[in-house]
CSV table of C-alpha atoms and ligand atoms in Angstrom, one decimal:
chain,number,residue,atom,x,y,z
A,1,MET,CA,184.3,-16.8,149.2
A,2,ALA,CA,181.9,-15.9,151.7
A,3,PRO,CA,183.0,-16.7,155.1
A,4,GLY,CA,181.8,-20.3,156.7
A,5,VAL,CA,181.7,-21.7,152.9
A,6,THR,CA,183.0,-25.6,154.4
A,7,ARG,CA,185.1,-28.2,152.1
A,8,ALA,CA,183.2,-31.0,150.4
A,9,PRO,CA,184.2,-34.2,152.0
A,10,ARG,CA,186.9,-36.3,150.8
A,11,PRO,CA,186.5,-40.5,150.3
A,12,SER,CA,189.5,-42.9,152.4
A,13,LEU,CA,191.5,-43.1,150.7
A,14,SER,CA,195.4,-42.6,150.0
A,15,THR,CA,195.7,-40.6,147.5
A,16,LEU,CA,198.7,-43.2,145.7
A,17,THR,CA,195.8,-45.9,145.8
A,18,ILE,CA,193.2,-43.2,144.0
A,19,ALA,CA,195.8,-42.7,141.1
A,20,ARG,CA,196.3,-46.7,140.7
A,21,GLU,CA,192.8,-46.8,141.3
A,22,LEU,CA,191.8,-43.7,138.7
A,23,ARG,CA,194.1,-45.7,136.2
A,24,ARG,CA,192.5,-49.5,136.7
A,25,ASP,CA,189.0,-48.5,136.5
A,26,PRO,CA,187.7,-44.9,137.0
A,27,LEU,CA,184.1,-46.1,137.5
A,28,ALA,CA,184.8,-47.8,140.4
A,29,LEU,CA,186.6,-45.0,142.2
A,30,LEU,CA,184.0,-42.4,141.9
A,31,GLU,CA,181.1,-44.8,142.6
A,32,ARG,CA,183.7,-45.5,145.9
A,33,VAL,CA,183.9,-41.0,146.5
A,34,THR,CA,180.2,-41.4,145.9
A,35,ALA,CA,179.2,-44.2,148.5
A,36,GLU,CA,181.1,-42.7,150.9
A,37,CYS,CA,181.2,-38.5,150.2
A,38,GLY,CA,177.7,-38.7,149.0
A,39,ASP,CA,176.2,-36.1,146.3
A,40,ILE,CA,179.1,-33.7,146.9
A,41,GLY,CA,182.7,-36.3,147.0
A,42,ALA,CA,186.4,-34.5,146.8
A,43,PHE,CA,189.8,-35.8,146.2
A,44,ARG,CA,193.1,-35.2,144.1
A,45,LEU,CA,194.9,-36.8,141.3
A,46,GLY,CA,198.2,-35.8,142.0
A,47,PRO,CA,198.3,-32.0,142.2
A,48,ARG,CA,195.1,-31.7,141.3
A,49,ARG,CA,192.2,-31.0,143.2
A,50,MET,CA,189.3,-33.0,141.9
A,51,VAL,CA,185.8,-32.5,142.6
A,52,LEU,CA,182.4,-35.2,141.6
A,53,LEU,CA,179.3,-34.3,141.5
A,54,ASN,CA,176.5,-37.1,141.7
A,55,SER,CA,172.7,-34.7,141.4
A,56,PRO,CA,170.5,-33.4,139.0
A,57,ALA,CA,170.5,-30.2,141.5
A,58,LEU,CA,174.5,-30.0,141.1
A,59,VAL,CA,174.4,-30.7,137.9
A,60,ARG,CA,172.1,-28.0,137.3
A,61,GLU,CA,174.3,-25.6,139.3
A,62,ILE,CA,177.5,-26.3,137.5
A,63,TYR,CA,176.2,-26.3,133.4
A,64,VAL,CA,172.8,-23.6,134.5
A,65,GLU,CA,173.7,-21.5,137.2
A,66,HIS,CA,177.0,-20.4,136.9
A,67,PRO,CA,178.6,-22.2,133.8
A,68,GLU,CA,180.7,-18.6,133.2
A,69,ASP,CA,182.8,-20.3,136.1
A,70,PHE,CA,184.4,-23.5,134.2
A,71,ASP,CA,185.3,-24.5,131.0
A,72,ARG,CA,186.3,-27.6,130.2
A,73,SER,CA,189.5,-27.7,131.7
A,74,SER,CA,193.3,-27.3,130.4
A,75,TYR,CA,193.3,-31.1,131.6
A,76,GLN,CA,190.8,-31.6,128.7
A,77,ARG,CA,192.1,-29.4,126.7
A,78,ARG,CA,195.5,-31.2,127.1
A,79,ALA,CA,194.4,-35.0,125.8
A,80,LEU,CA,191.8,-34.1,123.3
A,81,THR,CA,193.5,-30.6,121.5
A,82,PRO,CA,196.6,-33.0,119.5
A,83,LEU,CA,194.2,-35.0,118.0
A,84,LEU,CA,191.0,-32.4,117.4
A,85,GLY,CA,192.5,-29.1,116.8
A,86,ARG,CA,190.2,-26.6,118.1
A,87,GLY,CA,186.9,-27.7,116.9
A,88,LEU,CA,183.3,-27.6,118.9
A,89,LEU,CA,184.9,-30.1,122.1
A,90,THR,CA,187.6,-28.0,122.7
A,91,SER,CA,187.0,-24.3,121.8
A,92,GLU,CA,185.3,-22.1,124.5
A,93,GLY,CA,184.2,-18.7,124.7
A,94,ALA,CA,183.7,-16.2,120.8
A,95,LEU,CA,185.4,-19.1,119.0
A,96,HIS,CA,182.9,-21.9,120.7
A,97,ALA,CA,180.1,-19.7,120.5
A,98,ARG,CA,180.4,-18.8,116.6
A,99,GLN,CA,181.4,-22.1,115.7
A,100,ARG,CA,178.1,-23.4,117.7
A,101,GLN,CA,176.0,-20.9,115.6
A,102,MET,CA,177.2,-22.2,112.1
A,103,ILE,CA,176.7,-25.8,113.1
A,104,ALA,CA,174.2,-27.6,114.8
A,105,PRO,CA,171.8,-25.2,112.0
A,106,ALA,CA,173.5,-28.9,110.2
A,107,PHE,CA,170.9,-31.1,112.4
A,108,HIS,CA,167.9,-29.5,113.2
A,109,ALA,CA,165.6,-31.8,112.1
A,110,ARG,CA,165.1,-31.3,107.9
A,111,HIS,CA,169.0,-32.0,107.6
A,112,ILE,CA,169.2,-34.6,109.1
A,113,ALA,CA,164.8,-36.9,108.4
A,114,PRO,CA,166.8,-38.2,105.1
A,115,TRP,CA,169.1,-39.8,107.4
A,116,ALA,CA,167.1,-42.9,109.1
A,117,GLU,CA,166.3,-44.3,105.3
A,118,ARG,CA,170.0,-44.1,104.2
A,119,MET,CA,171.3,-45.1,107.7
A,120,ALA,CA,169.1,-48.9,107.5
A,121,GLU,CA,170.7,-48.6,103.9
A,122,ILE,CA,173.8,-49.4,105.1
A,123,ALA,CA,172.5,-51.4,108.3
A,124,HIS,CA,170.9,-53.5,105.9
A,125,ARG,CA,174.1,-53.7,103.3
A,126,LEU,CA,176.6,-54.4,106.7
A,127,GLN,CA,174.0,-57.4,107.5
A,128,ALA,CA,174.0,-58.9,104.0
A,129,GLU,CA,177.6,-59.3,104.4
A,130,TRP,CA,177.5,-61.1,107.3
A,131,PRO,CA,176.9,-64.9,106.0
A,132,ALA,CA,174.2,-66.9,107.8
A,133,GLY,CA,175.7,-69.1,110.7
A,134,ALA,CA,178.9,-66.9,111.3
A,135,GLU,CA,179.8,-65.7,114.3
A,136,ILE,CA,180.9,-62.3,114.5
A,137,ASP,CA,182.7,-60.0,117.2
A,138,LEU,CA,179.6,-57.4,117.8
A,139,LEU,CA,182.0,-54.2,118.7
A,140,SER,CA,184.3,-54.5,115.5
A,141,GLU,CA,180.9,-54.9,113.3
A,142,MET,CA,179.1,-52.0,114.7
A,143,ASN,CA,182.4,-49.9,114.3
A,144,ARG,CA,182.4,-50.5,110.4
A,145,LEU,CA,178.9,-49.4,110.8
A,146,THR,CA,179.0,-46.3,112.3
A,147,MET,CA,182.1,-45.6,111.1
A,148,SER,CA,180.6,-46.0,107.1
A,149,ILE,CA,177.3,-44.3,108.8
A,150,VAL,CA,179.5,-41.1,109.2
A,151,GLY,CA,181.6,-41.8,106.5
A,152,GLN,CA,178.8,-40.8,104.8
A,153,LEU,CA,176.9,-38.9,106.4
A,154,LEU,CA,180.1,-36.4,107.2
A,155,LEU,CA,181.5,-36.7,104.0
A,156,SER,CA,179.8,-38.9,101.4
A,157,SER,CA,182.9,-41.3,101.4
A,158,GLY,CA,183.7,-44.7,102.3
A,159,VAL,CA,187.1,-43.9,103.8
A,160,LEU,CA,186.4,-44.1,107.5
A,161,ARG,CA,185.4,-47.8,106.5
A,162,GLU,CA,188.4,-48.8,105.8
A,163,GLY,CA,191.1,-50.2,108.2
A,164,ASP,CA,194.3,-47.3,108.0
A,165,LEU,CA,191.8,-45.1,109.0
A,166,GLY,CA,189.5,-46.8,111.1
A,167,ARG,CA,193.4,-48.0,113.1
A,168,ALA,CA,194.5,-45.1,114.0
A,169,VAL,CA,191.1,-43.5,115.6
A,170,THR,CA,191.6,-46.5,117.6
A,171,THR,CA,195.1,-45.7,118.7
A,172,ALA,CA,194.3,-41.7,118.7
A,173,PHE,CA,191.9,-42.5,121.3
A,174,ALA,CA,193.9,-44.2,123.2
A,175,TRP,CA,196.2,-41.4,123.8
A,176,GLU,CA,193.8,-39.3,125.1
A,177,MET,CA,192.8,-42.2,127.9
A,178,TYR,CA,196.4,-42.4,128.6
A,179,ALA,CA,196.2,-38.2,128.7
A,180,LEU,CA,193.2,-37.8,130.3
A,181,THR,CA,194.2,-40.8,133.7
A,182,ARG,CA,197.8,-39.8,134.1
A,183,PRO,CA,198.4,-37.7,136.9
A,184,LEU,CA,201.2,-36.0,134.3
A,185,PRO,CA,201.1,-37.3,131.0
A,186,LEU,CA,204.2,-37.0,128.9
A,187,PRO,CA,203.6,-34.3,125.6
A,188,LEU,CA,203.0,-36.1,122.4
A,189,SER,CA,206.7,-34.0,121.4
A,190,VAL,CA,208.0,-36.7,123.8
A,191,PRO,CA,209.2,-39.4,121.6
A,192,THR,CA,208.3,-42.4,123.5
A,193,PRO,CA,207.2,-45.3,121.5
A,194,ARG,CA,203.0,-44.5,122.0
A,195,SER,CA,203.8,-40.6,121.2
A,196,LEU,CA,205.5,-41.9,117.6
A,197,ARG,CA,202.8,-44.2,117.9
A,198,THR,CA,200.4,-41.9,118.4
A,199,ARG,CA,201.8,-39.3,115.9
A,200,ARG,CA,202.2,-41.9,112.8
A,201,ALA,CA,198.1,-42.0,113.6
A,202,LEU,CA,197.5,-38.6,113.5
A,203,HIS,CA,199.6,-37.8,110.4
A,204,THR,CA,197.2,-40.9,109.0
A,205,ILE,CA,194.0,-39.2,110.0
A,206,ARG,CA,195.3,-35.3,108.3
A,207,SER,CA,196.8,-36.8,105.4
A,208,GLN,CA,193.7,-38.9,104.7
A,209,LEU,CA,190.3,-36.4,106.0
A,210,GLY,CA,192.5,-33.3,104.5
A,211,THR,CA,193.0,-34.9,101.2
A,212,ILE,CA,188.6,-35.2,101.0
A,213,ILE,CA,187.9,-31.6,102.7
A,214,GLU,CA,190.3,-29.7,100.0
A,215,ARG,CA,189.9,-31.8,97.2
A,216,ARG,CA,185.5,-31.0,98.1
A,217,LEU,CA,187.0,-27.2,99.1
A,218,THR,CA,188.7,-26.6,95.2
A,219,SER,CA,185.8,-28.9,93.0
A,220,GLY,CA,183.0,-26.8,94.0
A,221,GLN,CA,181.4,-30.0,94.5
A,222,ARG,CA,178.3,-30.2,97.1
A,223,PRO,CA,176.3,-33.4,97.2
A,224,ASP,CA,173.7,-33.9,100.5
A,225,ASP,CA,177.1,-34.2,103.3
A,226,LEU,CA,177.8,-31.8,106.6
A,227,LEU,CA,180.5,-31.3,104.9
A,228,SER,CA,178.5,-29.5,102.0
A,229,LEU,CA,176.5,-28.4,104.3
A,230,LEU,CA,179.7,-26.6,107.0
A,231,LEU,CA,181.5,-25.2,103.5
A,232,ASP,CA,178.4,-23.9,102.6
A,233,VAL,CA,177.7,-22.0,106.1
A,234,ARG,CA,178.4,-18.0,107.2
A,235,ASP,CA,179.3,-16.3,110.8
A,236,GLU,CA,176.8,-12.8,111.1
A,237,THR,CA,179.9,-11.1,109.5
A,238,ASP,CA,178.6,-13.2,105.8
A,239,ALA,CA,182.1,-14.5,106.5
A,240,ALA,CA,182.8,-19.0,105.6
A,241,MET,CA,184.5,-20.8,108.0
A,242,GLU,CA,188.9,-21.1,107.5
A,243,PRO,CA,190.0,-24.0,105.6
A,244,ARG,CA,191.5,-24.8,108.7
A,245,GLN,CA,188.8,-25.2,110.9
A,246,LEU,CA,187.1,-26.7,108.7
A,247,TYR,CA,189.3,-29.3,109.4
A,248,ASP,CA,189.6,-29.0,113.3
A,249,GLU,CA,185.7,-29.6,113.3
A,250,ILE,CA,186.1,-32.3,111.2
A,251,VAL,CA,187.9,-34.3,112.7
A,252,THR,CA,186.2,-33.5,115.5
A,253,LEU,CA,182.5,-34.6,114.5
A,254,CYS,CA,184.0,-38.0,113.2
A,255,GLY,CA,186.1,-38.0,117.1
A,256,ALA,CA,182.6,-37.5,118.9
A,257,ALA,CA,180.3,-39.5,116.6
A,258,GLN,CA,181.4,-42.8,115.4
A,259,GLU,CA,182.7,-44.7,118.4
A,260,THR,CA,180.2,-43.2,120.6
A,261,SER,CA,177.3,-44.2,118.1
A,262,ALA,CA,179.7,-48.0,117.9
A,263,ASP,CA,179.7,-48.6,121.4
A,264,ALA,CA,176.2,-47.3,122.8
A,265,ILE,CA,174.3,-49.4,120.2
A,266,THR,CA,176.5,-52.6,120.6
A,267,TRP,CA,175.7,-52.7,123.9
A,268,ALA,CA,171.3,-51.9,122.6
A,269,LEU,CA,172.4,-55.2,121.5
A,270,TYR,CA,174.3,-56.9,124.2
A,271,LEU,CA,171.5,-56.5,126.3
A,272,LEU,CA,168.7,-57.0,124.0
A,273,GLY,CA,170.6,-60.7,124.0
A,274,ARG,CA,169.9,-61.0,127.8
A,275,HIS,CA,166.4,-60.2,127.7
A,276,PRO,CA,165.2,-62.2,125.3
A,277,ASP,CA,161.3,-60.6,126.2
A,278,VAL,CA,162.3,-57.3,125.4
A,279,ALA,CA,164.0,-58.8,121.8
A,280,ARG,CA,160.6,-60.0,121.2
A,281,GLN,CA,158.7,-57.1,121.7
A,282,VAL,CA,160.7,-55.0,119.2
A,283,ARG,CA,160.9,-58.0,116.7
A,284,ASP,CA,156.9,-57.9,117.0
A,285,GLU,CA,157.0,-54.0,116.3
A,286,VAL,CA,159.3,-53.9,113.4
A,287,ASP,CA,157.2,-56.5,111.9
A,288,ALA,CA,154.1,-54.5,112.4
A,289,VAL,CA,155.4,-51.9,111.7
A,290,LEU,CA,157.9,-52.1,108.8
A,291,GLY,CA,157.6,-55.9,107.6
A,292,GLU,CA,160.3,-56.5,104.8
A,293,ARG,CA,161.0,-52.9,103.8
A,294,VAL,CA,163.1,-50.0,104.5
A,295,LEU,CA,162.7,-47.7,107.4
A,296,THR,CA,161.8,-44.0,106.3
A,297,HIS,CA,161.6,-40.8,108.4
A,298,ALA,CA,158.1,-41.0,108.9
A,299,ASP,CA,158.5,-45.4,110.6
A,300,LEU,CA,160.1,-43.4,113.5
A,301,PRO,CA,157.6,-42.2,115.9
A,302,GLU,CA,155.7,-45.8,115.1
A,303,LEU,CA,158.2,-47.5,116.4
A,304,PRO,CA,158.4,-46.2,120.2
A,305,ARG,CA,159.9,-49.7,121.9
A,306,SER,CA,163.1,-48.8,119.6
A,307,LEU,CA,163.5,-45.8,120.8
A,308,ALA,CA,162.9,-46.9,124.4
A,309,VAL,CA,165.2,-49.4,124.3
A,310,PHE,CA,168.2,-47.1,122.6
A,311,LYS,CA,167.4,-44.8,125.7
A,312,GLU,CA,167.8,-47.1,128.2
A,313,THR,CA,171.1,-48.8,126.9
A,314,LEU,CA,172.0,-45.2,127.4
A,315,ARG,CA,171.2,-45.4,131.0
A,316,LEU,CA,173.0,-47.9,131.5
A,317,TYR,CA,175.8,-47.4,129.6
A,318,PRO,CA,176.4,-43.8,128.7
A,319,PRO,CA,179.3,-44.0,126.1
A,320,ALA,CA,180.4,-40.4,127.6
A,321,SER,CA,180.5,-42.0,131.0
A,322,VAL,CA,182.1,-39.2,132.9
A,323,ILE,CA,182.4,-35.2,131.5
A,324,LEU,CA,184.6,-32.8,133.2
A,325,ARG,CA,184.8,-29.5,133.9
A,326,GLY,CA,187.5,-26.9,135.3
A,327,ALA,CA,186.6,-24.1,137.8
A,328,LEU,CA,188.2,-20.5,136.4
A,329,ARG,CA,188.2,-18.9,139.1
A,330,ASP,CA,187.4,-19.5,143.4
A,331,THR,CA,183.8,-20.7,143.3
A,332,THR,CA,181.1,-23.0,145.3
A,333,LEU,CA,179.2,-26.2,144.2
A,334,GLY,CA,177.0,-27.2,146.5
A,335,GLY,CA,177.8,-24.7,149.0
A,336,TYR,CA,181.0,-26.3,149.4
A,337,ARG,CA,183.6,-24.3,148.5
A,338,VAL,CA,185.7,-25.5,144.9
A,339,ARG,CA,188.9,-23.3,144.6
A,340,ARG,CA,190.5,-22.2,141.3
A,341,GLY,CA,191.7,-25.0,139.2
A,342,THR,CA,189.7,-28.1,140.5
A,343,ILE,CA,188.2,-30.8,137.7
A,344,ALA,CA,184.6,-30.8,138.5
A,345,LEU,CA,183.4,-34.3,137.3
A,346,VAL,CA,179.9,-35.3,135.6
A,347,SER,CA,178.9,-39.1,135.7
A,348,PRO,CA,176.0,-39.7,133.9
A,349,TYR,CA,176.9,-43.1,134.6
A,350,LEU,CA,176.2,-42.5,138.3
A,351,LEU,CA,173.8,-40.4,138.2
A,352,HIS,CA,171.4,-43.1,135.3
A,353,ARG,CA,171.7,-45.5,138.7
A,354,ARG,CA,170.3,-42.8,141.5
A,355,GLU,CA,168.2,-45.4,143.4
A,356,ALA,CA,165.5,-42.5,143.8
A,357,VAL,CA,164.9,-41.2,140.3
A,358,PHE,CA,165.3,-45.0,138.4
A,359,PRO,CA,164.7,-47.7,141.3
A,360,ASP,CA,166.4,-50.6,141.0
A,361,PRO,CA,168.9,-48.8,138.8
A,362,GLU,CA,170.8,-51.8,137.8
A,363,ARG,CA,167.5,-53.8,136.0
A,364,PHE,CA,167.4,-53.6,132.4
A,365,ASP,CA,164.1,-51.8,132.2
A,366,PRO,CA,163.1,-49.3,128.6
A,367,ASN,CA,159.5,-49.2,130.4
A,368,ARG,CA,161.4,-45.8,131.8
A,369,PHE,CA,161.3,-44.5,129.0
A,370,THR,CA,157.8,-44.6,127.3
A,371,ARG,CA,156.9,-40.9,127.0
A,372,GLU,CA,154.3,-40.2,129.8
A,373,ASN,CA,157.5,-41.8,132.1
A,374,GLU,CA,160.2,-40.0,130.6
A,375,ARG,CA,158.1,-37.4,130.9
A,376,ALA,CA,157.8,-37.2,134.8
A,377,LEU,CA,161.7,-37.4,134.8
A,378,PRO,CA,163.1,-35.4,136.8
A,379,LYS,CA,165.6,-32.5,134.7
A,380,PHE,CA,169.3,-33.3,134.7
A,381,ALA,CA,168.8,-36.9,136.0
A,382,PHE,CA,169.0,-38.2,132.2
A,383,LEU,CA,172.1,-37.2,130.7
A,384,PRO,CA,173.5,-39.6,128.1
A,385,PHE,CA,174.3,-36.4,125.4
A,386,GLY,CA,175.7,-33.4,129.0
A,387,ALA,CA,173.8,-30.0,129.3
A,388,GLY,CA,174.5,-26.4,128.9
A,389,HIS,CA,176.0,-24.8,126.3
A,390,HIS,CA,178.2,-27.6,125.6
A,391,VAL,CA,175.5,-29.9,125.2
A,392,CYS,CA,175.9,-32.5,122.5
A,393,VAL,CA,175.6,-30.8,119.0
A,394,GLY,CA,174.6,-34.4,117.8
A,395,GLY,CA,171.6,-35.6,120.5
A,396,GLY,CA,169.1,-35.7,118.0
A,397,LEU,CA,171.0,-37.7,115.3
A,398,SER,CA,172.6,-40.4,117.7
A,399,LEU,CA,169.1,-41.1,119.3
A,400,MET,CA,167.6,-41.1,115.4
A,401,GLU,CA,170.6,-43.7,114.5
A,402,GLY,CA,170.2,-45.5,117.3
A,403,GLN,CA,166.4,-45.8,116.9
A,404,VAL,CA,166.8,-47.0,113.1
A,405,LEU,CA,169.9,-49.1,114.2
A,406,VAL,CA,168.4,-50.8,116.4
A,407,ALA,CA,165.0,-52.0,114.7
A,408,THR,CA,166.5,-52.4,111.2
A,409,LEU,CA,168.9,-54.9,113.5
A,410,ALA,CA,165.8,-56.6,114.2
A,411,GLN,CA,164.0,-56.6,111.0
A,412,ARG,CA,167.0,-59.0,109.6
A,413,SER,CA,168.7,-61.1,111.9
A,414,GLN,CA,168.1,-62.6,115.0
A,415,LEU,CA,171.7,-62.4,117.1
A,416,GLU,CA,172.5,-65.6,118.8
A,417,PHE,CA,174.4,-64.8,122.4
A,418,ALA,CA,176.3,-66.8,124.2
A,419,ASP,CA,175.6,-66.6,128.0
A,420,ALA,CA,177.7,-64.9,129.6
A,421,THR,CA,177.8,-61.8,131.3
A,422,VAL,CA,180.2,-58.9,130.0
A,423,ALA,CA,181.7,-56.7,132.1
A,424,HIS,CA,183.1,-52.7,130.9
A,425,GLU,CA,185.7,-50.3,130.9
A,426,LEU,CA,185.9,-46.7,130.6
A,427,VAL,CA,188.4,-46.3,127.1
A,428,VAL,CA,187.5,-42.7,126.7
A,429,ASN,CA,184.2,-44.3,125.9
A,430,LEU,CA,182.5,-47.5,127.9
A,431,ARG,CA,183.3,-49.9,126.3
A,432,PRO,CA,182.5,-53.7,126.4
A,433,ALA,CA,186.0,-55.1,128.2
A,434,ALA,CA,185.8,-58.7,126.1
A,435,PRO,CA,184.5,-59.2,122.6
A,436,ILE,CA,180.8,-59.9,122.3
A,437,ARG,CA,181.4,-62.8,119.9
A,438,VAL,CA,177.3,-63.5,118.8
A,439,ARG,CA,176.3,-65.8,115.9
A,440,VAL,CA,174.3,-64.4,112.7
A,441,HIS,CA,170.8,-65.6,111.8
A,442,ARG,CA,169.1,-64.1,109.3
A,443,ARG,CA,165.5,-63.9,110.1
A,444,SER,CA,162.4,-62.5,107.3
A,445,ALA,CA,159.8,-60.7,108.4
A,446,GLN,CA,157.1,-63.2,107.4
A,447,THR,CA,157.9,-66.0,108.0
A,448,VAL,CA,160.6,-65.7,111.6
A,449,ALA,CA,157.4,-65.6,114.3
A,450,GLY,CA,159.7,-64.5,116.8
B,1,LIG,C1,175.3,-41.6,121.6
B,1,LIG,C2,176.0,-41.3,120.8
B,1,LIG,C3,176.7,-40.5,121.7
B,1,LIG,C4,177.1,-39.1,122.5
B,1,LIG,C5,176.6,-40.7,124.3
B,1,LIG,C6,177.5,-38.1,122.8
B,1,LIG,C7,177.5,-37.2,123.9
B,1,LIG,C8,178.2,-36.3,123.9
B,1,LIG,C9,178.2,-35.6,125.3
B,1,LIG,C10,178.1,-36.1,126.9
B,1,LIG,C11,178.6,-33.9,124.9
B,1,LIG,C12,179.4,-33.2,126.0
B,1,LIG,C13,180.6,-33.1,126.2
B,1,LIG,C14,180.4,-32.1,126.7
B,1,LIG,O1,179.8,-31.3,128.1
B,1,LIG,O2,182.1,-31.5,127.8
B,1,LIG,C15,179.3,-34.3,123.2
B,1,LIG,C16,179.1,-33.4,122.7
B,1,LIG,C17,179.5,-33.3,121.3
B,1,LIG,N1,179.2,-34.3,120.5
B,1,LIG,FE1,178.2,-35.9,121.3
B,1,LIG,N2,177.5,-37.9,121.4
B,1,LIG,C18,177.0,-38.8,120.8
B,1,LIG,C19,176.4,-38.3,119.2
B,1,LIG,C20,177.6,-37.4,118.8
B,1,LIG,C21,177.9,-37.0,117.4
B,1,LIG,C22,176.6,-38.1,116.5
B,1,LIG,C23,178.0,-36.0,117.1
B,1,LIG,C24,177.5,-35.3,115.8
B,1,LIG,C25,177.9,-36.0,114.5
B,1,LIG,C26,178.2,-35.5,117.9
B,1,LIG,C27,178.8,-34.2,118.2
B,1,LIG,C28,179.0,-33.9,119.3
B,1,LIG,C29,179.8,-32.3,119.1
B,1,LIG,C30,180.4,-31.7,118.3
B,1,LIG,C31,180.0,-32.1,120.6
B,1,LIG,C32,181.0,-30.7,121.5
B,1,LIG,C33,179.6,-30.0,121.5
B,1,LIG,C34,179.8,-28.1,122.1
B,1,LIG,O3,180.5,-28.3,123.1
B,1,LIG,O4,179.8,-27.7,121.3
B,1,LIG,N3,177.6,-35.9,119.0
B,1,LIG,N4,178.2,-35.5,123.3
């Protein structure tokens, strides 16, 4: 450690207050740390040292300039490994590099382009199930929608949409949140009601997904989905992915892809409901480009408003609102001392609210993401998919999905919102804290003018 390196600023909060606030409202706590400490603030959660980084320069430092000093953190691994095994989200080093190299090509544009139309069709089928004039719970419908999409995309299967598996995934996520926000969470092996519930959920997930993978392995069938691509991919030594690894990757992809997307599209529709002028612009664009036909990948460049709405949603409500890293050795960040074992937190939620980059940051303004304006943003200022070698492997797919769903839902439905604001809460992802109930009106591009 260089002599003279100082400790990062600390907030004036007791350890007890920090532990309580982190459980109650983690983002409010981080906002308070930033307000008191500025771009970098250090605090403790029980025995753990934490450091919050809140500037594009510090993000660059940790993700790009010396990523070798940090890993995903034992703290995060402890919460995720029981659910995801050693998939991309939980692996490091050589295993992560090998897996990333094998998996990333499956997300290249040539593989994902046909999915634009399939996503649009799935969204149209869901909308057709909504009785005209009925009230729906937006988040639970968007969960059904993204479960269908992820099930088809990964496995060509409707199994994720069915009740058991959906509930099991929710239970597993609740445990993850518990493990991430307690100083010393009890491991799953201690038979508390919470652990028993989670173990039952993991059993359901394992047996249902395991059966699908096994059947595919033995049948030799290769429908057009990610599982087929991952079955056929080979590493540098021409070896296929081992079945156990394949299972961990599929569970990881389900976990990473489904709820993040459901939350994001729910927030996008909510924001459109609160901004009828923007909703009208989206409808006008969709009517002019698509009329009543089903969207295809070739239409996407003609639907910039839908994409800008989705990106502005990710700015205000980034599903991954806090990203964790663990310091592997004593190091420095922003010139301050960071000890080995410290958890470094980067919060896209806070970064996206920096007044200097996003003036009037609470205002919903998709114009921030016109092509020109987006190009002018500083690097590492907009971070919904993270950065560095763990950057979201499904980022391109997610943006396409968001654009397709914003457009397709506006094409066939008009949602009537109660005029109420909805608070958010961090439950692994950033979700609405209360159900958002909306009334569905069907529309047809030819007959509804705005
Ligand atoms: C709106 C939707 C999504 C958001 C906001 C999101 C966000 C993120 C973020 C912030 C990370 C980096 C985590 C870190 O650095 O520790 C990440 C990683 C990851 N995401 Fe996403 N994601 C989304 C959708 C998806 C989809 C659709 C997939 C796949 C089908 C996916 C698969 C993954 C995987 C496998 C990783 C780990 C990558 C690695 O470590 O190499 N995500 N995601």
